[in-house]
Amino acid sequence: MKQPKPKDDSPKGLMSKAISIAVVGSGYVGLVAAVCFAEMGHDVICVDNDERKVKALQGGDSLIHEHYLPELLERYRNGKVRFTTDLADATRTCSAIFIAVGTPQSETGDADLSYVEAVACEIARSLTTYKVIVEKSTVPVYTNEWISRALVRNGIDRELFDVVSNPEFLREGTAVADFLHPDRIVVGADSERAGNLLRDIYAPLTTGEYYKREDGIPGICSVAEPPPLLLTSTKSAEIIKHASNAFLALKISFINAVSNLCETADANVEQVAKGIGLDTRIGPKFLRPGIGYGGSCFPKDVAAFRSVADQMGIDFSLLTEVEKINVQQKKRFVSKVRAALWNLRGKKLGVLGLAFKGDTDDIRESPAIEIVKMLIAEGCSIAAFDPAAISRTEQVLPASANLRYASDAYDAASDADALLILTDWSEFGELDLKRLDQSLRYSIIIDGRNLYDPQVVADQGFTYISVGRPAAHPVRDLAAASH
Ligand code: UGA
């Protein structure tokens, strides 16, 4: 009988040698890393202890809303990427084991590392030949030492493994492109042998080889400009991850504080951000004011970094201020709604956006959801729409007498006293303003993401209130006010 042809999913034209890699954890970081390593030519086993997740991934359900993920999953699943619950088998087969399990925030603000510890202990049970264990999860400094200690306590010879830190700088929504086109690859390795293995793993990117491929994922890197690999100590790499996220959060809180100042002074924060961002020492990115940062990373990582500093006796209260501004920014937005509508009790509001940012269905620590909750507590009734995050939101905030989930932006605006924009989905910046005007009871837009040019919206007959910019009013209101 004729044998079925094995699936040929090897990326065409890659010269670097394939390395066998295990990735433990199939969340945002683990799953993206797994399919991207396969895309780079490696053989990957992705391990998760959640059997339902493993089955779904084997069947081609990517589980999260992430650009290019369905395509890569389809290309490599059950071929160059195998999904399994069997960590012991993965440990035996692979040269490098990437730990990408969750490190949620504990009650004290520290990262809860119990999942990392559990994985380390489980690896120890089947480790018989030399392996490189790689921390991919966001972890505080000294975690590599704790992983080593856990392995040694479980009877593993220190010569049989190295622990490396290889932090991830992926943004949700663009994680695949960020992985394959990184600004930099950071490898914290205290042994040459482990550092070299990581260099080999990333060689398709650092040599520029990957960017020769016609079917490669497009992005900022190229054959002429491949990403640099920065080799550091493991502790430095651990700190680089926390310090990067804390610094980005600081940039956002800084511009949010400046935007509040601009509002009071009647200046325009967009002009100010451009003016400071043109200084190459500052740079233009992450200077978009809004309703505060959210997501599964910044809030948790700022708290964890502050907690690490506290434990070491370092005064890093700057980070407490970053958090404080972030909390205030949401309250300030609710005050804006109140200032525009007078009383909040009984007001009907259309809400656009529930995800913590555009292009994702993730609602973890979403400032949009916190604002919705605050408005409901103030007695408003809400009709909310999000292109991807409604079903996740329904699980934590079921529809009720005060909350309805709308079928589109115009449905959310239907008969509302005002329309609020809370997430920066690009489609919310391209709405048919005439149609909106017909749907709304009052032509008021309160935009927490500055998606519109105030004058353009006011010219269409709206009162438009945004962040850090003077409010814009329709000509008829201005004329009425002058009489
Ligand atoms: C963030 C980092 O950007 C990644 O480099 C990092 O790898 C990741 O955390 C992580 O540690 O895993 P992510 O949480 O996906 O990525 O989202 P960002 O795009 O950074 O946005 C975070 C929050 O800041 C969002 O709520 C966003 O709306 C807000 N933001 C961002 C602003 O309010 N203003 C800005 O200028 C930029």
Short mmCIF file of C-alpha atoms and ligand atoms in Angstrom, two decimals:
data_model
loop_
_atom_site.label_atom_id
_atom_site.label_comp_id
_atom_site.label_asym_id
_atom_site.label_seq_id
_atom_site.Cartn_x
_atom_site.Cartn_y
_atom_site.Cartn_z
CA MET A 1 0.00 0.00 0.00
CA LYS A 2 1.19 3.50 -0.79
CA GLN A 3 2.35 5.41 2.34
CA PRO A 4 0.93 8.94 2.79
CA LYS A 5 3.54 11.58 2.01
CA PRO A 6 4.85 13.23 5.20
CA LYS A 7 3.85 16.89 5.54
CA ASP A 8 6.61 19.00 3.93
CA ASP A 9 6.37 22.21 5.88
CA SER A 10 10.06 23.06 6.00
CA PRO A 11 10.55 26.73 5.23
CA LYS A 12 12.03 27.03 1.75
CA GLY A 13 15.57 28.27 1.35
CA LEU A 14 16.76 28.31 4.95
CA MET A 15 20.38 27.25 5.35
CA SER A 16 20.87 27.35 9.17
CA LYS A 17 20.64 24.05 10.94
CA ALA A 18 17.34 23.10 12.52
CA ILE A 19 17.47 22.94 16.32
CA SER A 20 14.97 20.99 18.38
CA ILE A 21 13.20 23.36 20.73
CA ALA A 22 10.57 22.87 23.42
CA VAL A 23 8.36 25.79 24.34
CA VAL A 24 6.47 25.35 27.61
CA GLY A 25 3.26 27.37 27.70
CA SER A 26 1.02 28.20 24.75
CA GLY A 27 -0.14 31.67 25.76
CA TYR A 28 0.63 34.80 23.74
CA VAL A 29 4.39 34.52 24.14
CA GLY A 30 4.73 30.72 24.01
CA LEU A 31 2.49 30.16 21.01
CA VAL A 32 3.97 33.00 19.00
CA ALA A 33 7.51 31.86 19.85
CA ALA A 34 6.66 28.27 18.87
CA VAL A 35 5.31 29.06 15.40
CA CYS A 36 8.00 31.68 14.76
CA PHE A 37 10.81 29.26 15.67
CA ALA A 38 9.26 26.84 13.15
CA GLU A 39 9.09 29.66 10.60
CA MET A 40 12.84 30.14 11.24
CA GLY A 41 13.38 26.46 10.36
CA HIS A 42 13.51 24.81 13.80
CA ASP A 43 11.62 21.77 15.06
CA VAL A 44 9.34 22.72 17.89
CA ILE A 45 7.36 20.92 20.57
CA CYS A 46 4.92 23.24 22.29
CA VAL A 47 3.84 21.92 25.69
CA ASP A 48 0.81 22.96 27.69
CA ASN A 49 -0.83 21.18 30.60
CA ASP A 50 -4.28 22.27 29.44
CA GLU A 51 -5.48 19.37 27.32
CA ARG A 52 -8.35 21.32 25.77
CA LYS A 53 -5.95 24.02 24.58
CA VAL A 54 -3.59 21.43 23.12
CA LYS A 55 -6.46 19.78 21.23
CA ALA A 56 -7.70 23.12 19.92
CA LEU A 57 -4.21 24.05 18.70
CA GLN A 58 -3.72 20.64 17.08
CA GLY A 59 -7.01 21.24 15.29
CA GLY A 60 -5.83 24.63 14.01
CA ASP A 61 -7.70 26.98 16.37
CA SER A 62 -5.19 29.72 17.23
CA LEU A 63 -7.24 30.74 20.32
CA ILE A 64 -6.04 34.35 20.31
CA HIS A 65 -6.57 37.24 17.94
CA GLU A 66 -3.09 37.78 16.52
CA HIS A 67 -2.06 38.90 13.06
CA TYR A 68 -0.33 36.13 10.98
CA LEU A 69 -0.81 33.54 13.75
CA PRO A 70 -3.55 31.52 11.96
CA GLU A 71 -1.42 31.36 8.79
CA LEU A 72 1.72 30.17 10.59
CA LEU A 73 -0.26 27.74 12.70
CA GLU A 74 -1.80 26.26 9.58
CA ARG A 75 1.62 26.02 7.94
CA TYR A 76 3.36 24.21 10.80
CA ARG A 77 0.88 22.53 13.13
CA ASN A 78 1.37 18.79 13.55
CA GLY A 79 4.54 19.15 11.47
CA LYS A 80 7.36 21.44 12.51
CA VAL A 81 5.29 22.41 15.56
CA ARG A 82 3.78 19.61 17.60
CA PHE A 83 1.42 20.38 20.48
CA THR A 84 1.49 18.08 23.47
CA THR A 85 0.95 17.86 27.21
CA ASP A 86 4.02 15.65 27.60
CA LEU A 87 6.79 17.82 29.05
CA ALA A 88 8.92 14.80 29.92
CA ASP A 89 9.11 13.73 26.27
CA ALA A 90 9.82 17.30 25.15
CA THR A 91 12.62 17.59 27.73
CA ARG A 92 14.26 14.41 26.50
CA THR A 93 14.05 15.32 22.82
CA CYS A 94 14.95 19.01 22.72
CA SER A 95 18.23 20.92 23.05
CA ALA A 96 16.64 24.08 24.40
CA ILE A 97 13.57 24.38 26.62
CA PHE A 98 11.91 27.81 26.61
CA ILE A 99 9.74 28.49 29.65
CA ALA A 100 6.89 30.76 28.59
CA VAL A 101 4.33 30.15 31.33
CA GLY A 102 2.39 32.91 33.08
CA THR A 103 3.89 35.03 35.85
CA PRO A 104 0.75 36.70 37.20
CA GLN A 105 0.80 39.47 39.77
CA SER A 106 0.52 38.23 43.33
CA GLU A 107 -1.41 40.13 46.00
CA THR A 108 1.76 41.93 47.13
CA GLY A 109 2.56 43.15 43.59
CA ASP A 110 5.41 40.64 43.06
CA ALA A 111 5.40 38.29 40.11
CA ASP A 112 3.98 34.91 41.15
CA LEU A 113 6.67 32.48 39.99
CA SER A 114 5.00 29.27 41.12
CA TYR A 115 4.28 28.14 37.52
CA VAL A 116 7.93 28.69 36.57
CA GLU A 117 9.04 26.69 39.61
CA ALA A 118 6.61 23.86 38.81
CA VAL A 119 7.96 23.64 35.24
CA ALA A 120 11.57 23.66 36.48
CA CYS A 121 10.81 20.77 38.88
CA GLU A 122 9.05 18.83 36.15
CA ILE A 123 11.96 19.32 33.73
CA ALA A 124 14.27 17.99 36.47
CA ARG A 125 12.35 14.69 36.50
CA SER A 126 13.33 13.82 32.92
CA LEU A 127 16.61 15.63 32.40
CA THR A 128 19.43 13.20 31.64
CA THR A 129 21.56 14.99 29.01
CA TYR A 130 22.75 18.62 28.73
CA LYS A 131 19.95 21.14 28.08
CA VAL A 132 19.68 24.88 27.91
CA ILE A 133 16.70 26.15 29.88
CA VAL A 134 15.55 29.54 28.68
CA GLU A 135 13.40 32.01 30.62
CA LYS A 136 11.04 33.60 28.13
CA SER A 137 8.39 34.60 30.67
CA THR A 138 8.81 38.03 32.22
CA VAL A 139 10.58 37.32 35.48
CA PRO A 140 12.38 39.36 38.14
CA VAL A 141 16.13 39.41 38.49
CA TYR A 142 17.53 36.33 40.27
CA THR A 143 14.90 34.00 38.74
CA ASN A 144 17.61 32.19 36.75
CA GLU A 145 19.36 31.41 40.03
CA TRP A 146 16.15 30.08 41.54
CA ILE A 147 15.56 27.84 38.51
CA SER A 148 19.12 26.46 38.82
CA ARG A 149 18.60 25.88 42.52
CA ALA A 150 15.29 24.07 41.89
CA LEU A 151 16.98 21.73 39.41
CA VAL A 152 19.95 21.01 41.68
CA ARG A 153 17.62 20.41 44.66
CA ASN A 154 15.82 17.87 42.49
CA GLY A 155 19.05 15.96 42.00
CA ILE A 156 20.29 17.36 38.68
CA ASP A 157 24.03 17.72 38.20
CA ARG A 158 24.98 21.40 37.64
CA GLU A 159 26.96 20.34 34.54
CA LEU A 160 23.80 19.04 32.87
CA PHE A 161 22.12 22.39 32.24
CA ASP A 162 22.47 26.13 31.84
CA VAL A 163 19.77 28.69 32.49
CA VAL A 164 19.56 31.57 30.03
CA SER A 165 17.36 34.66 29.99
CA ASN A 166 15.90 35.59 26.61
CA PRO A 167 13.19 38.18 27.26
CA GLU A 168 10.49 38.94 24.76
CA PHE A 169 9.48 42.39 23.52
CA LEU A 170 6.31 41.41 21.65
CA ARG A 171 3.30 43.65 21.49
CA GLU A 172 -0.05 41.94 21.33
CA GLY A 173 -1.61 42.27 17.90
CA THR A 174 1.78 42.55 16.16
CA ALA A 175 3.53 39.80 18.10
CA VAL A 176 4.47 37.62 15.10
CA ALA A 177 6.04 40.50 13.17
CA ASP A 178 7.73 41.73 16.37
CA PHE A 179 9.23 38.27 16.92
CA LEU A 180 10.60 37.92 13.39
CA HIS A 181 11.59 41.57 13.02
CA PRO A 182 12.79 42.58 16.49
CA ASP A 183 14.59 45.83 17.36
CA ARG A 184 17.02 43.62 19.24
CA ILE A 185 17.39 40.09 20.56
CA VAL A 186 18.60 39.99 24.16
CA VAL A 187 20.35 36.86 25.37
CA GLY A 188 21.51 36.75 28.98
CA ALA A 189 23.85 33.80 29.26
CA ASP A 190 26.59 33.18 31.79
CA SER A 191 28.05 30.21 29.87
CA GLU A 192 29.55 30.29 26.39
CA ARG A 193 27.99 26.96 25.46
CA ALA A 194 24.46 28.19 26.21
CA GLY A 195 25.08 31.58 24.58
CA ASN A 196 26.24 29.83 21.41
CA LEU A 197 23.13 27.65 21.23
CA LEU A 198 20.93 30.75 21.47
CA ARG A 199 23.03 32.44 18.78
CA ASP A 200 22.41 29.40 16.53
CA ILE A 201 18.70 29.48 17.23
CA TYR A 202 18.45 33.14 16.21
CA ALA A 203 20.96 32.85 13.33
CA PRO A 204 18.24 32.86 10.61
CA LEU A 205 17.33 36.37 11.81
CA THR A 206 20.72 37.77 12.83
CA THR A 207 22.43 36.64 9.60
CA GLY A 208 19.60 38.14 7.55
CA GLU A 209 18.90 34.73 5.97
CA TYR A 210 15.21 34.79 6.89
CA TYR A 211 14.65 38.08 5.12
CA LYS A 212 15.65 36.56 1.76
CA ARG A 213 12.50 34.50 1.77
CA GLU A 214 9.76 35.66 -0.54
CA ASP A 215 7.06 34.14 1.63
CA GLY A 216 8.51 35.51 4.89
CA ILE A 217 6.47 37.68 7.23
CA PRO A 218 7.09 41.32 6.29
CA GLY A 219 8.51 43.78 8.80
CA ILE A 220 11.21 46.30 9.60
CA CYS A 221 14.28 44.02 9.30
CA SER A 222 15.95 43.09 6.02
CA VAL A 223 18.99 41.27 4.65
CA ALA A 224 20.88 44.56 4.81
CA GLU A 225 19.58 45.40 8.28
CA PRO A 226 19.14 42.25 10.34
CA PRO A 227 18.44 42.59 14.07
CA PRO A 228 21.38 42.78 16.50
CA LEU A 229 21.80 40.12 19.18
CA LEU A 230 22.92 41.59 22.49
CA LEU A 231 24.72 39.14 24.74
CA THR A 232 24.58 40.05 28.45
CA SER A 233 24.73 38.40 31.83
CA THR A 234 21.53 36.59 32.81
CA LYS A 235 20.78 39.14 35.53
CA SER A 236 21.20 42.08 33.13
CA ALA A 237 18.82 40.43 30.66
CA GLU A 238 16.22 39.93 33.38
CA ILE A 239 16.50 43.60 34.34
CA ILE A 240 16.41 44.73 30.67
CA LYS A 241 12.92 43.24 30.34
CA HIS A 242 11.45 44.88 33.44
CA ALA A 243 13.26 48.16 32.84
CA SER A 244 12.03 48.32 29.21
CA ASN A 245 8.38 47.86 30.17
CA ALA A 246 8.66 50.22 33.14
CA PHE A 247 10.29 52.88 30.97
CA LEU A 248 7.59 52.60 28.29
CA ALA A 249 4.89 52.87 30.95
CA LEU A 250 6.71 55.89 32.35
CA LYS A 251 6.72 57.51 28.91
CA ILE A 252 2.95 57.01 28.66
CA SER A 253 2.27 58.38 32.14
CA PHE A 254 4.57 61.31 31.41
CA ILE A 255 2.69 62.30 28.26
CA ASN A 256 -0.63 61.78 30.04
CA ALA A 257 0.46 64.19 32.79
CA VAL A 258 1.61 66.64 30.10
CA SER A 259 -1.75 66.25 28.33
CA ASN A 260 -3.56 67.28 31.52
CA LEU A 261 -1.37 70.34 31.70
CA CYS A 262 -2.13 71.10 28.05
CA GLU A 263 -5.87 70.86 28.73
CA THR A 264 -5.62 73.41 31.52
CA ALA A 265 -3.36 75.72 29.51
CA ASP A 266 -5.46 75.35 26.33
CA ALA A 267 -2.43 73.95 24.47
CA ASN A 268 -2.34 70.93 22.17
CA VAL A 269 -0.58 67.80 23.44
CA GLU A 270 -0.19 66.38 19.91
CA GLN A 271 1.96 69.39 19.03
CA VAL A 272 3.86 69.09 22.28
CA ALA A 273 4.47 65.33 21.78
CA LYS A 274 5.72 65.99 18.26
CA GLY A 275 7.95 68.77 19.51
CA ILE A 276 9.59 66.66 22.17
CA GLY A 277 9.59 63.43 20.11
CA LEU A 278 11.64 65.02 17.34
CA ASP A 279 14.53 65.12 19.79
CA THR A 280 16.26 61.85 18.88
CA ARG A 281 17.23 61.38 22.52
CA ILE A 282 13.51 61.15 23.38
CA GLY A 283 11.99 59.67 20.20
CA PRO A 284 8.40 59.92 18.97
CA LYS A 285 7.06 56.53 20.05
CA PHE A 286 4.89 55.82 23.10
CA LEU A 287 3.99 59.45 23.49
CA ARG A 288 0.31 58.99 22.64
CA PRO A 289 -1.83 60.33 25.46
CA GLY A 290 -5.05 58.50 26.28
CA ILE A 291 -6.96 56.88 29.11
CA GLY A 292 -3.92 55.20 30.65
CA TYR A 293 -2.02 52.03 29.79
CA GLY A 294 -3.49 48.58 30.39
CA GLY A 295 -2.90 45.01 29.25
CA SER A 296 -1.32 41.98 30.80
CA CYS A 297 2.17 43.47 30.91
CA PHE A 298 2.67 47.11 31.87
CA PRO A 299 0.50 47.20 35.02
CA LYS A 300 1.93 43.90 36.26
CA ASP A 301 5.53 44.61 35.30
CA VAL A 302 5.66 48.11 36.77
CA ALA A 303 4.34 46.69 40.05
CA ALA A 304 6.77 43.78 39.94
CA PHE A 305 9.78 46.00 39.19
CA ARG A 306 8.83 48.35 42.02
CA SER A 307 8.50 45.35 44.32
CA VAL A 308 11.95 44.04 43.30
CA ALA A 309 13.40 47.48 44.09
CA ASP A 310 11.60 47.54 47.46
CA GLN A 311 12.97 44.14 48.37
CA MET A 312 16.48 45.34 47.56
CA GLY A 313 16.04 48.49 49.63
CA ILE A 314 16.13 50.76 46.54
CA ASP A 315 13.82 53.79 46.54
CA PHE A 316 12.12 53.63 43.14
CA SER A 317 9.05 55.65 44.06
CA LEU A 318 9.17 57.11 40.55
CA LEU A 319 7.32 53.95 39.55
CA THR A 320 4.64 54.60 42.18
CA GLU A 321 4.05 57.97 40.51
CA VAL A 322 3.80 56.27 37.10
CA GLU A 323 1.05 54.04 38.51
CA LYS A 324 -0.67 56.94 40.25
CA ILE A 325 -0.92 58.98 37.05
CA ASN A 326 -2.26 55.91 35.26
CA VAL A 327 -5.07 55.46 37.80
CA GLN A 328 -5.91 59.17 37.72
CA GLN A 329 -6.11 59.23 33.94
CA LYS A 330 -9.16 56.94 33.95
CA LYS A 331 -10.90 58.99 36.64
CA ARG A 332 -10.11 62.15 34.71
CA PHE A 333 -11.83 60.73 31.64
CA VAL A 334 -14.98 60.01 33.65
CA SER A 335 -14.85 63.61 34.95
CA LYS A 336 -14.72 64.77 31.32
CA VAL A 337 -17.87 62.82 30.54
CA ARG A 338 -19.52 64.39 33.58
CA ALA A 339 -18.37 67.87 32.58
CA ALA A 340 -19.84 67.37 29.11
CA LEU A 341 -23.18 65.85 30.17
CA TRP A 342 -23.79 67.47 33.59
CA ASN A 343 -25.42 64.64 35.59
CA LEU A 344 -24.37 61.09 34.83
CA ARG A 345 -27.28 59.30 36.49
CA GLY A 346 -29.69 58.07 33.82
CA LYS A 347 -27.45 59.05 30.89
CA LYS A 348 -27.27 56.71 27.93
CA LEU A 349 -23.78 56.32 26.49
CA GLY A 350 -22.43 54.60 23.40
CA VAL A 351 -18.99 53.07 24.03
CA LEU A 352 -16.56 52.14 21.30
CA GLY A 353 -13.84 49.78 22.46
CA LEU A 354 -13.41 47.26 25.26
CA ALA A 355 -10.00 45.74 24.48
CA PHE A 356 -6.99 47.31 26.25
CA LYS A 357 -5.78 48.55 22.87
CA GLY A 358 -6.71 48.13 19.22
CA ASP A 359 -6.03 44.99 17.16
CA THR A 360 -6.47 42.58 20.04
CA ASP A 361 -9.29 40.80 21.82
CA ASP A 362 -7.39 40.98 25.12
CA ILE A 363 -9.26 42.76 27.90
CA ARG A 364 -6.85 42.15 30.74
CA GLU A 365 -6.45 45.35 32.81
CA SER A 366 -8.28 47.19 30.06
CA PRO A 367 -8.77 50.87 30.95
CA ALA A 368 -11.85 50.81 28.70
CA ILE A 369 -13.55 48.21 30.89
CA GLU A 370 -12.62 50.03 34.08
CA ILE A 371 -14.18 53.20 32.69
CA VAL A 372 -17.33 51.31 31.64
CA LYS A 373 -17.60 49.95 35.20
CA MET A 374 -17.13 53.43 36.70
CA LEU A 375 -19.82 54.88 34.44
CA ILE A 376 -22.28 52.11 35.28
CA ALA A 377 -21.56 52.73 38.99
CA GLU A 378 -22.44 56.40 38.38
CA GLY A 379 -25.84 55.35 37.03
CA CYS A 380 -25.21 55.48 33.25
CA SER A 381 -26.53 52.87 30.88
CA ILE A 382 -24.08 51.71 28.25
CA ALA A 383 -24.28 50.24 24.75
CA ALA A 384 -20.79 48.94 23.98
CA PHE A 385 -19.17 47.72 20.80
CA ASP A 386 -15.74 46.21 20.12
CA PRO A 387 -14.71 44.45 16.90
CA ALA A 388 -13.07 41.53 18.75
CA ALA A 389 -13.40 41.75 22.53
CA ILE A 390 -17.15 41.45 23.19
CA SER A 391 -17.27 37.74 23.94
CA ARG A 392 -14.35 37.97 26.40
CA THR A 393 -15.94 41.01 28.05
CA GLU A 394 -19.30 39.24 28.38
CA GLN A 395 -17.60 36.64 30.55
CA VAL A 396 -16.55 39.23 33.14
CA LEU A 397 -19.29 41.80 32.57
CA PRO A 398 -22.51 40.09 31.44
CA ALA A 399 -25.18 42.17 29.72
CA SER A 400 -27.59 43.70 32.22
CA ALA A 401 -30.24 46.38 32.52
CA ASN A 402 -27.42 48.96 32.29
CA LEU A 403 -25.21 47.25 29.75
CA ARG A 404 -26.01 46.15 26.24
CA TYR A 405 -23.54 44.82 23.66
CA ALA A 406 -24.05 46.50 20.31
CA SER A 407 -23.65 44.98 16.85
CA ASP A 408 -21.59 47.86 15.45
CA ALA A 409 -20.50 51.41 16.17
CA TYR A 410 -23.73 52.95 14.87
CA ASP A 411 -25.84 50.60 16.94
CA ALA A 412 -23.80 51.62 20.03
CA ALA A 413 -24.44 55.27 19.20
CA SER A 414 -28.16 54.72 18.71
CA ASP A 415 -30.11 57.26 20.78
CA ALA A 416 -27.10 57.84 23.07
CA ASP A 417 -26.46 61.12 24.87
CA ALA A 418 -22.81 60.89 23.80
CA LEU A 419 -20.39 58.54 22.12
CA LEU A 420 -17.17 57.57 23.93
CA ILE A 421 -14.11 56.18 22.14
CA LEU A 422 -12.08 54.04 24.54
CA THR A 423 -9.94 51.77 22.35
CA ASP A 424 -7.74 52.77 19.43
CA TRP A 425 -9.11 50.40 16.79
CA SER A 426 -8.32 52.03 13.45
CA GLU A 427 -11.91 51.49 12.26
CA PHE A 428 -13.12 53.80 15.05
CA GLY A 429 -11.13 56.57 13.42
CA GLU A 430 -12.91 56.09 10.08
CA LEU A 431 -16.56 56.30 11.06
CA ASP A 432 -19.24 57.83 8.89
CA LEU A 433 -19.81 60.96 10.95
CA LYS A 434 -23.08 61.86 9.19
CA ARG A 435 -24.51 58.45 10.04
CA LEU A 436 -23.30 58.79 13.62
CA ASP A 437 -24.92 62.18 13.89
CA GLN A 438 -28.24 60.62 12.86
CA SER A 439 -27.87 57.81 15.41
CA LEU A 440 -26.90 59.91 18.42
CA ARG A 441 -29.36 61.81 20.53
CA TYR A 442 -26.83 64.60 21.10
CA SER A 443 -23.89 65.10 18.76
CA ILE A 444 -21.18 64.70 21.35
CA ILE A 445 -18.06 62.56 20.97
CA ILE A 446 -15.66 62.12 23.87
CA ASP A 447 -12.56 60.51 22.46
CA GLY A 448 -10.10 58.96 24.91
CA ARG A 449 -7.70 58.01 22.09
CA ASN A 450 -7.48 61.17 19.97
CA LEU A 451 -8.50 59.37 16.78
CA TYR A 452 -9.89 62.44 15.03
CA ASP A 453 -8.85 65.90 13.98
CA PRO A 454 -11.01 68.06 16.29
CA GLN A 455 -11.80 70.62 13.61
CA VAL A 456 -12.98 68.01 11.10
CA VAL A 457 -15.40 66.52 13.63
CA ALA A 458 -16.66 69.90 14.79
CA ASP A 459 -17.24 70.90 11.15
CA GLN A 460 -19.59 67.92 10.89
CA GLY A 461 -21.68 69.38 13.71
CA PHE A 462 -20.21 67.59 16.74
CA THR A 463 -18.95 68.74 20.07
CA TYR A 464 -15.66 66.87 20.22
CA ILE A 465 -13.74 66.41 23.45
CA SER A 466 -10.42 64.59 23.36
CA VAL A 467 -7.26 64.25 25.45
CA GLY A 468 -4.85 67.16 25.91
CA ARG A 469 -6.38 69.20 23.10
CA PRO A 470 -8.85 72.06 23.25
CA ALA A 471 -12.45 70.88 22.91
CA ALA A 472 -13.95 71.63 19.48
CA HIS A 473 -17.52 72.84 19.04
CA PRO A 474 -19.74 73.10 15.99
CA VAL A 475 -20.04 76.57 14.52
CA ARG A 476 -23.74 76.79 15.46
CA ASP A 477 -22.89 76.30 19.17
CA LEU A 478 -20.15 78.89 19.03
CA ALA A 479 -22.54 81.34 17.36
CA ALA A 480 -25.18 80.64 20.04
CA ALA A 481 -22.61 81.12 22.80
CA SER A 482 -21.59 84.53 21.46
CA HIS A 483 -25.17 85.86 21.69
C1 UGA B 1 3.98 45.65 25.93
C2 UGA B 1 5.31 46.12 25.32
O1 UGA B 1 5.08 47.14 24.35
C3 UGA B 1 6.05 44.97 24.67
O2 UGA B 1 7.34 45.41 24.22
C4 UGA B 1 6.24 43.85 25.71
O3 UGA B 1 6.89 42.73 25.15
C5 UGA B 1 4.88 43.41 26.23
O4 UGA B 1 4.22 44.56 26.82
C6 UGA B 1 5.10 42.33 27.25
O5 UGA B 1 5.79 42.57 28.25
O6 UGA B 1 4.72 41.19 26.99
P1 UGA B 1 1.52 45.19 24.96
O7 UGA B 1 1.10 45.05 26.38
O8 UGA B 1 1.07 44.20 23.96
O9 UGA B 1 3.13 45.22 24.86
O10 UGA B 1 0.95 46.57 24.46
P2 UGA B 1 1.49 48.03 24.08
O11 UGA B 1 1.30 48.24 22.64
O12 UGA B 1 2.82 48.27 24.63
O13 UGA B 1 0.41 48.93 24.85
C7 UGA B 1 0.26 48.86 26.28
C8 UGA B 1 -0.75 49.86 26.74
O14 UGA B 1 -0.24 51.19 26.61
C9 UGA B 1 -2.06 49.86 25.96
O15 UGA B 1 -3.14 50.03 26.85
C10 UGA B 1 -1.93 51.04 25.02
O16 UGA B 1 -3.17 51.58 24.62
C11 UGA B 1 -1.16 52.01 25.90
N1 UGA B 1 -0.37 53.01 25.13
C12 UGA B 1 0.65 52.64 24.33
C13 UGA B 1 -0.67 54.36 25.29
O17 UGA B 1 -1.61 54.73 26.04
N2 UGA B 1 0.08 55.28 24.62
C14 UGA B 1 1.12 54.93 23.81
O18 UGA B 1 1.76 55.83 23.23
C15 UGA B 1 1.40 53.58 23.66
#
